Amino acid sequence: MEVKMTGITKSFGHNSVLRGVDFGLHAGEVHALMGENGAGKSTLMNILTGLHTADSGEILVNGSERTFANPKEAEVNGISFIHQEMNTWADMTVLENLFLGRELKNGIGWIKTKEMKAQAKGVFAELGIHLDLNRDVGTLSVGQQQMIEIAKSLMTNAEVIIMDEPTAALTEREIDVLFTIIEKLKSRNVAIIYISHRMEEIFRISDRITVMRDGVSVATKNTKETHNDEIVRMMVGRDLEDYYPEKHAEIGEVVFEAKQLGQEKVFKNISFQVKAGEIVGFSGLMGAGRTEVMRSIFGIDPLDEGELYLEGEKLLIKSPHDAIRKGIGFLTENRKDEGLILEDSICDNISLPSIDGFKKHLLIDTKAEHDFADMLMKRLNVKAMTREDPASSLSGGNQQKVVLAKWVGIGSKVLILDEPTRGVDVGAKREIYQLMNELADRGVAIIMVSSDLPEILGVSDRVLVIHEGKLAGELSRTEATEEKIMTLATGGY
Amino acid sequence: MKNEVENVQIGNKKVSYKDLISKLGPLLALIVLMIFVTVLNPGFISPHNILNLLRQVSTNALIAFGMTFVIITGGIDLSVGSTLALSSALTAGMIVSGLDPILAMVAGVAIGFVLGAVNGLLITKGRMAPFIATLATMTIFRGLTLVYTDGNPITGIGDSFIFKYMGRGYLFGIPFPVVLMLVCFALLFMLLHKMTFGRKTFAIGGNEKAAYIAGIKSDRIKIMIYAISGMMASIAGIIITSRLNSAQPTAGTSYEMDAIASVVLGGTSLSGGRGRIVGTLIGALIIGTLNNGLNLLGVSSFYQQVVKGIVIIIAVLIDRKK
């Protein structure tokens, strides 16, 4: 299948997300789609698969103009989208998942399990997948679930498969299996649109690369004729030094120290220090245990062993309440589920961790609370009509600023930021970096977990790399490079 | 930058049309219902009947106030009727055995509080679904009541003025249960809408995980909330025991239904995070008006149940439309 998208534009309200994108796909190629978060990759793919309609522009499928009404219609017509959050049903078996919604039935609706099994086995054999069809999908690894999704799309005769960050949660071995499958798909003349941030993979698997930035397609290159630096330059659009604001904070005494932290089967022997004014970046593959370390420091999950010290004083943290009282703030990676109460107002969200401080004669001092929220909204430049707007009405970047405002509001001495710029547009990203620098200036010790390597390199004073629950190494700002971090993150030396 | 700050201040006074409807909807329904009943039977609006209606409403309203907190957290308390019966029976038993009635009442309310806290513990520490936990304690508390009373009413509570006053007394011409209801309403209104406890209640209902990460001791708050619910049921129990001058082992049966209905009619969302205690008061008045009005109109009590159910369905359907 040949797909050609030309001059695609799309706005959501006043926010123009795509401003003229060209994208072409040949049958049987792996075409990498790259760009920063917020560059418009997902929107473009959602337009192709009919979730959104383009404001203008043209989509040609095999030479004739074609738009799909919804993702289901796109799928029937051979375009499948495998999302990062997978569409599998944990309590159903592999077989049930494969045929969900299109079970083979006889005249009275009886499901023909035998035929379904035969078909599934055929596809599995072709892709080289070995999985028990009767197993519950919930018991499978993310990589295995992904294979089910790929098999599913083949069974609907997909000619184009879009994979969004397919390796984000995979182990090295699973990545190898995935790439073997991709090769097999190519030989069947299936085209793959491969969305990923990982340079190494892109160069290993793709035939062509299209880079997007701020809603436009910058260029399409043959993978063989380009190199790492060129792609990064096209993605960022300026030199890294410009993109990340310069940091001047003076680095002071050790504020926070973790000694020999461990949690059974998750992480072990994690020790590190963070000084006043310092930003320490935590890198590593997804599932390496970075987030888990932070969650247990903050008292969300229990710490099986190890000690925490704040300004030399030993901490006993059993719940987030304890951590907050000691002056630790934690922006979790999951803004919507853990960071915000979406239906509540911006003001209520900002004041929530500090609410006990607004007690005056048993009642809440509403005026003080409002002043507090207004002050923080102004300081963090939260763009909203009023403080009473529900948090759900804000854009991703502004929602993230509200979560940050909560933790700035408690006067955090230690601020843990887990993927602080995930799902945040480029402009707001820079504002968040600036705010981090400003907090560092005031002596806050900042820990940043990020899967975004350029961000880790651009923001951190020091980089700690976690591999399979252990500290794999430490790199200073001057030493750190993407290659060195990736080597440590994948268990190399 | 400057503009945004001004917007914040100006915008603060804005109340959206949609908001207004959802706030005034239940009140409007109550007024329409009262006019409707009055037209069919003018006797409804007489001061005597209105005071009577308020007194009838008071016990359900007290239970429903506690239930409002529970439902805002996304929970439910099915055990309130049984809690009412058990605490009433124990209170009556204490008075009969010679304990000072005031002390017995205080103990009764404390018992309600503890029974509610048991629900809270099962739900938080035992990680049980509120529906299941309170369904179980509903039968346990009822069973204990039957065991304690041997299935017979407890009578011979005596002539203590203060105990009689609880259900049968008047303060400035207003039945004391109504006064008690209004006092509890005022206190719980403050607790829910003006104090940090209420803010935390809403936060838990809106997103418990986010609330916990924001440092709210959600378990502790939830245990308190179920304890309050149990306490309100036991206060309602005192009124009923005083009125009947006896504690009935079957007292409070199916009271949870009227309480939940009042909360829902008042616009509190069963999925949690949203709600107003004023709405619950109005919801209780709607149910009270239905009961009282249908009686006045001579509708059989069998039909009354059908009508009550239909009204709830209509109210919720209208609420969904908004």
Short mmCIF file of N, CA, C and O in Angstrom, two decimals, chain B residues 108-168:
data_model
loop_
_atom_site.label_atom_id
_atom_site.label_comp_id
_atom_site.label_asym_id
_atom_site.label_seq_id
_atom_site.Cartn_x
_atom_site.Cartn_y
_atom_site.Cartn_z
N GLY B 108 -24.62 5.65 73.46
CA GLY B 108 -25.25 5.18 72.22
C GLY B 108 -24.64 5.81 70.99
O GLY B 108 -24.36 5.13 69.99
N VAL B 109 -24.39 7.13 71.09
CA VAL B 109 -23.79 7.82 69.95
C VAL B 109 -22.36 7.32 69.74
O VAL B 109 -21.92 7.11 68.60
N ALA B 110 -21.67 7.07 70.86
CA ALA B 110 -20.30 6.56 70.74
C ALA B 110 -20.31 5.18 70.09
O ALA B 110 -19.45 4.87 69.26
N ILE B 111 -21.31 4.38 70.43
CA ILE B 111 -21.42 3.05 69.82
C ILE B 111 -21.62 3.18 68.30
O ILE B 111 -20.98 2.48 67.51
N GLY B 112 -22.51 4.09 67.92
CA GLY B 112 -22.72 4.32 66.48
C GLY B 112 -21.41 4.71 65.80
O GLY B 112 -21.09 4.22 64.71
N PHE B 113 -20.66 5.56 66.48
CA PHE B 113 -19.37 6.01 65.94
C PHE B 113 -18.43 4.83 65.75
O PHE B 113 -17.81 4.67 64.70
N VAL B 114 -18.37 3.97 66.76
CA VAL B 114 -17.47 2.82 66.68
C VAL B 114 -17.92 1.85 65.59
O VAL B 114 -17.10 1.35 64.81
N LEU B 115 -19.22 1.58 65.52
CA LEU B 115 -19.72 0.67 64.49
C LEU B 115 -19.36 1.20 63.09
O LEU B 115 -18.95 0.45 62.20
N GLY B 116 -19.51 2.51 62.93
CA GLY B 116 -19.14 3.12 61.65
C GLY B 116 -17.65 2.98 61.40
O GLY B 116 -17.22 2.67 60.28
N ALA B 117 -16.85 3.18 62.46
CA ALA B 117 -15.40 3.07 62.30
C ALA B 117 -15.01 1.66 61.88
O ALA B 117 -14.05 1.47 61.12
N VAL B 118 -15.78 0.66 62.36
CA VAL B 118 -15.51 -0.72 61.94
C VAL B 118 -15.67 -0.82 60.41
O VAL B 118 -14.82 -1.39 59.72
N ASN B 119 -16.74 -0.24 59.89
CA ASN B 119 -16.90 -0.21 58.43
C ASN B 119 -15.68 0.42 57.77
O ASN B 119 -15.14 -0.09 56.79
N GLY B 120 -15.27 1.57 58.32
CA GLY B 120 -14.15 2.29 57.75
C GLY B 120 -12.88 1.45 57.75
O GLY B 120 -12.13 1.43 56.78
N LEU B 121 -12.67 0.73 58.85
CA LEU B 121 -11.47 -0.11 58.93
C LEU B 121 -11.51 -1.24 57.90
O LEU B 121 -10.52 -1.54 57.25
N LEU B 122 -12.67 -1.87 57.78
CA LEU B 122 -12.79 -2.95 56.80
C LEU B 122 -12.50 -2.43 55.39
O LEU B 122 -11.84 -3.08 54.60
N ILE B 123 -12.99 -1.22 55.12
CA ILE B 123 -12.86 -0.67 53.77
C ILE B 123 -11.43 -0.21 53.48
O ILE B 123 -10.90 -0.44 52.40
N THR B 124 -10.78 0.40 54.49
CA THR B 124 -9.44 0.93 54.24
C THR B 124 -8.37 -0.14 54.51
O THR B 124 -7.69 -0.57 53.60
N LYS B 125 -8.28 -0.59 55.75
CA LYS B 125 -7.22 -1.54 56.09
C LYS B 125 -7.51 -2.92 55.48
O LYS B 125 -6.59 -3.65 55.13
N GLY B 126 -8.80 -3.28 55.41
CA GLY B 126 -9.14 -4.58 54.84
C GLY B 126 -9.31 -4.55 53.34
O GLY B 126 -9.56 -5.57 52.72
N ARG B 127 -9.18 -3.37 52.76
CA ARG B 127 -9.30 -3.18 51.32
C ARG B 127 -10.54 -3.82 50.72
O ARG B 127 -10.51 -4.47 49.67
N MET B 128 -11.67 -3.68 51.42
CA MET B 128 -12.90 -4.24 50.88
C MET B 128 -13.68 -3.15 50.16
O MET B 128 -13.57 -1.97 50.48
N ALA B 129 -14.47 -3.57 49.18
CA ALA B 129 -15.35 -2.61 48.51
C ALA B 129 -16.40 -2.16 49.52
O ALA B 129 -16.94 -2.99 50.26
N PRO B 130 -16.68 -0.85 49.59
CA PRO B 130 -17.63 -0.35 50.57
C PRO B 130 -18.99 -1.08 50.52
O PRO B 130 -19.59 -1.36 51.55
N PHE B 131 -19.41 -1.39 49.31
CA PHE B 131 -20.70 -2.07 49.17
C PHE B 131 -20.69 -3.40 49.91
O PHE B 131 -21.61 -3.73 50.66
N ILE B 132 -19.63 -4.17 49.70
CA ILE B 132 -19.53 -5.50 50.31
C ILE B 132 -19.36 -5.38 51.82
O ILE B 132 -20.04 -6.06 52.59
N ALA B 133 -18.44 -4.52 52.25
CA ALA B 133 -18.15 -4.39 53.67
C ALA B 133 -19.41 -4.01 54.44
O ALA B 133 -19.75 -4.62 55.46
N THR B 134 -20.14 -3.00 53.94
CA THR B 134 -21.30 -2.53 54.70
C THR B 134 -22.50 -3.45 54.52
O THR B 134 -23.39 -3.49 55.35
N LEU B 135 -22.52 -4.21 53.42
CA LEU B 135 -23.56 -5.23 53.26
C LEU B 135 -23.39 -6.29 54.36
O LEU B 135 -24.35 -6.73 54.99
N ALA B 136 -22.13 -6.66 54.59
CA ALA B 136 -21.84 -7.67 55.61
C ALA B 136 -22.17 -7.14 57.00
O ALA B 136 -22.85 -7.80 57.78
N THR B 137 -21.71 -5.92 57.30
CA THR B 137 -21.97 -5.41 58.65
C THR B 137 -23.45 -5.10 58.83
O THR B 137 -23.96 -5.16 59.94
N MET B 138 -24.14 -4.82 57.75
CA MET B 138 -25.58 -4.59 57.84
C MET B 138 -26.25 -5.82 58.47
O MET B 138 -27.03 -5.71 59.41
N THR B 139 -25.91 -7.00 57.97
CA THR B 139 -26.55 -8.19 58.54
C THR B 139 -25.97 -8.53 59.90
O THR B 139 -26.68 -9.00 60.78
N ILE B 140 -24.65 -8.27 60.07
CA ILE B 140 -24.06 -8.56 61.38
C ILE B 140 -24.70 -7.70 62.47
O ILE B 140 -25.15 -8.20 63.50
N PHE B 141 -24.79 -6.38 62.22
CA PHE B 141 -25.36 -5.47 63.23
C PHE B 141 -26.82 -5.81 63.49
O PHE B 141 -27.29 -5.78 64.63
N ARG B 142 -27.54 -6.15 62.42
CA ARG B 142 -28.95 -6.51 62.62
C ARG B 142 -29.05 -7.79 63.43
O ARG B 142 -29.87 -7.89 64.35
N GLY B 143 -28.19 -8.72 63.11
CA GLY B 143 -28.19 -9.99 63.84
C GLY B 143 -27.88 -9.77 65.31
O GLY B 143 -28.56 -10.31 66.19
N LEU B 144 -26.88 -8.94 65.58
CA LEU B 144 -26.52 -8.66 66.97
C LEU B 144 -27.68 -8.01 67.71
O LEU B 144 -27.93 -8.29 68.89
N THR B 145 -28.40 -7.13 67.00
CA THR B 145 -29.56 -6.49 67.63
C THR B 145 -30.58 -7.54 68.03
O THR B 145 -31.13 -7.51 69.14
N LEU B 146 -30.84 -8.48 67.13
CA LEU B 146 -31.82 -9.53 67.41
C LEU B 146 -31.35 -10.41 68.55
O LEU B 146 -32.12 -10.80 69.43
N VAL B 147 -30.05 -10.70 68.56
CA VAL B 147 -29.49 -11.50 69.66
C VAL B 147 -29.69 -10.78 70.98
O VAL B 147 -30.20 -11.34 71.96
N TYR B 148 -29.32 -9.49 71.01
CA TYR B 148 -29.38 -8.71 72.24
C TYR B 148 -30.81 -8.55 72.74
O TYR B 148 -31.08 -8.65 73.93
N THR B 149 -31.74 -8.29 71.82
CA THR B 149 -33.13 -8.04 72.23
C THR B 149 -33.94 -9.32 72.28
O THR B 149 -35.09 -9.30 72.69
N ASP B 150 -33.35 -10.38 71.82
CA ASP B 150 -34.06 -11.65 71.69
C ASP B 150 -35.28 -11.47 70.78
O ASP B 150 -36.29 -12.16 70.92
N GLY B 151 -35.22 -10.51 69.91
CA GLY B 151 -36.29 -10.29 68.94
C GLY B 151 -37.47 -9.51 69.50
O GLY B 151 -38.46 -9.31 68.82
N ASN B 152 -37.38 -9.08 70.77
CA ASN B 152 -38.50 -8.33 71.36
C ASN B 152 -38.13 -6.87 71.55
O ASN B 152 -36.97 -6.56 71.78
N PRO B 153 -39.13 -5.99 71.49
CA PRO B 153 -38.85 -4.57 71.77
C PRO B 153 -38.37 -4.40 73.21
O PRO B 153 -38.76 -5.17 74.09
N ILE B 154 -37.51 -3.42 73.42
CA ILE B 154 -37.09 -3.09 74.78
C ILE B 154 -37.97 -1.95 75.27
O ILE B 154 -37.96 -0.86 74.69
N THR B 155 -38.74 -2.21 76.31
CA THR B 155 -39.63 -1.18 76.84
C THR B 155 -39.24 -0.86 78.28
O THR B 155 -38.24 -1.38 78.77
N GLY B 156 -40.06 0.00 78.90
CA GLY B 156 -39.78 0.36 80.29
C GLY B 156 -38.59 1.27 80.40
O GLY B 156 -37.77 1.17 81.31
N ILE B 157 -38.49 2.19 79.40
CA ILE B 157 -37.35 3.10 79.39
C ILE B 157 -37.51 4.16 80.49
O ILE B 157 -36.58 4.84 80.87
N GLY B 158 -38.74 4.31 80.99
CA GLY B 158 -38.96 5.21 82.12
C GLY B 158 -39.38 6.59 81.69
O GLY B 158 -39.69 6.84 80.52
N ASP B 159 -39.34 7.52 82.62
CA ASP B 159 -39.93 8.82 82.39
C ASP B 159 -38.91 9.94 82.38
O ASP B 159 -39.23 11.08 82.67
N SER B 160 -37.68 9.64 82.04
CA SER B 160 -36.67 10.69 82.02
C SER B 160 -37.09 11.81 81.09
O SER B 160 -37.41 11.59 79.91
N PHE B 161 -37.14 13.03 81.66
CA PHE B 161 -37.58 14.17 80.86
C PHE B 161 -36.70 14.34 79.63
O PHE B 161 -37.18 14.50 78.51
N ILE B 162 -35.40 14.29 79.84
CA ILE B 162 -34.47 14.59 78.75
C ILE B 162 -34.60 13.56 77.62
O ILE B 162 -34.53 13.89 76.45
N PHE B 163 -34.83 12.29 77.99
CA PHE B 163 -34.94 11.29 76.95
C PHE B 163 -36.24 11.46 76.17
O PHE B 163 -36.26 11.34 74.93
N LYS B 164 -37.31 11.77 76.85
CA LYS B 164 -38.58 12.01 76.17
C LYS B 164 -38.46 13.22 75.23
O LYS B 164 -39.01 13.26 74.14
N TYR B 165 -37.71 14.22 75.75
CA TYR B 165 -37.56 15.48 75.01
C TYR B 165 -36.93 15.26 73.64
O TYR B 165 -37.27 15.92 72.66
N MET B 166 -36.01 14.32 73.54
CA MET B 166 -35.27 14.08 72.29
C MET B 166 -36.21 13.85 71.10
O MET B 166 -35.99 14.38 70.02
N GLY B 167 -37.25 13.08 71.32
CA GLY B 167 -38.15 12.77 70.20
C GLY B 167 -39.46 13.50 70.26
O GLY B 167 -40.11 13.72 69.24
N ARG B 168 -39.85 13.89 71.48
CA ARG B 168 -41.20 14.43 71.61
C ARG B 168 -41.23 15.88 72.07
O ARG B 168 -42.29 16.47 72.16
#
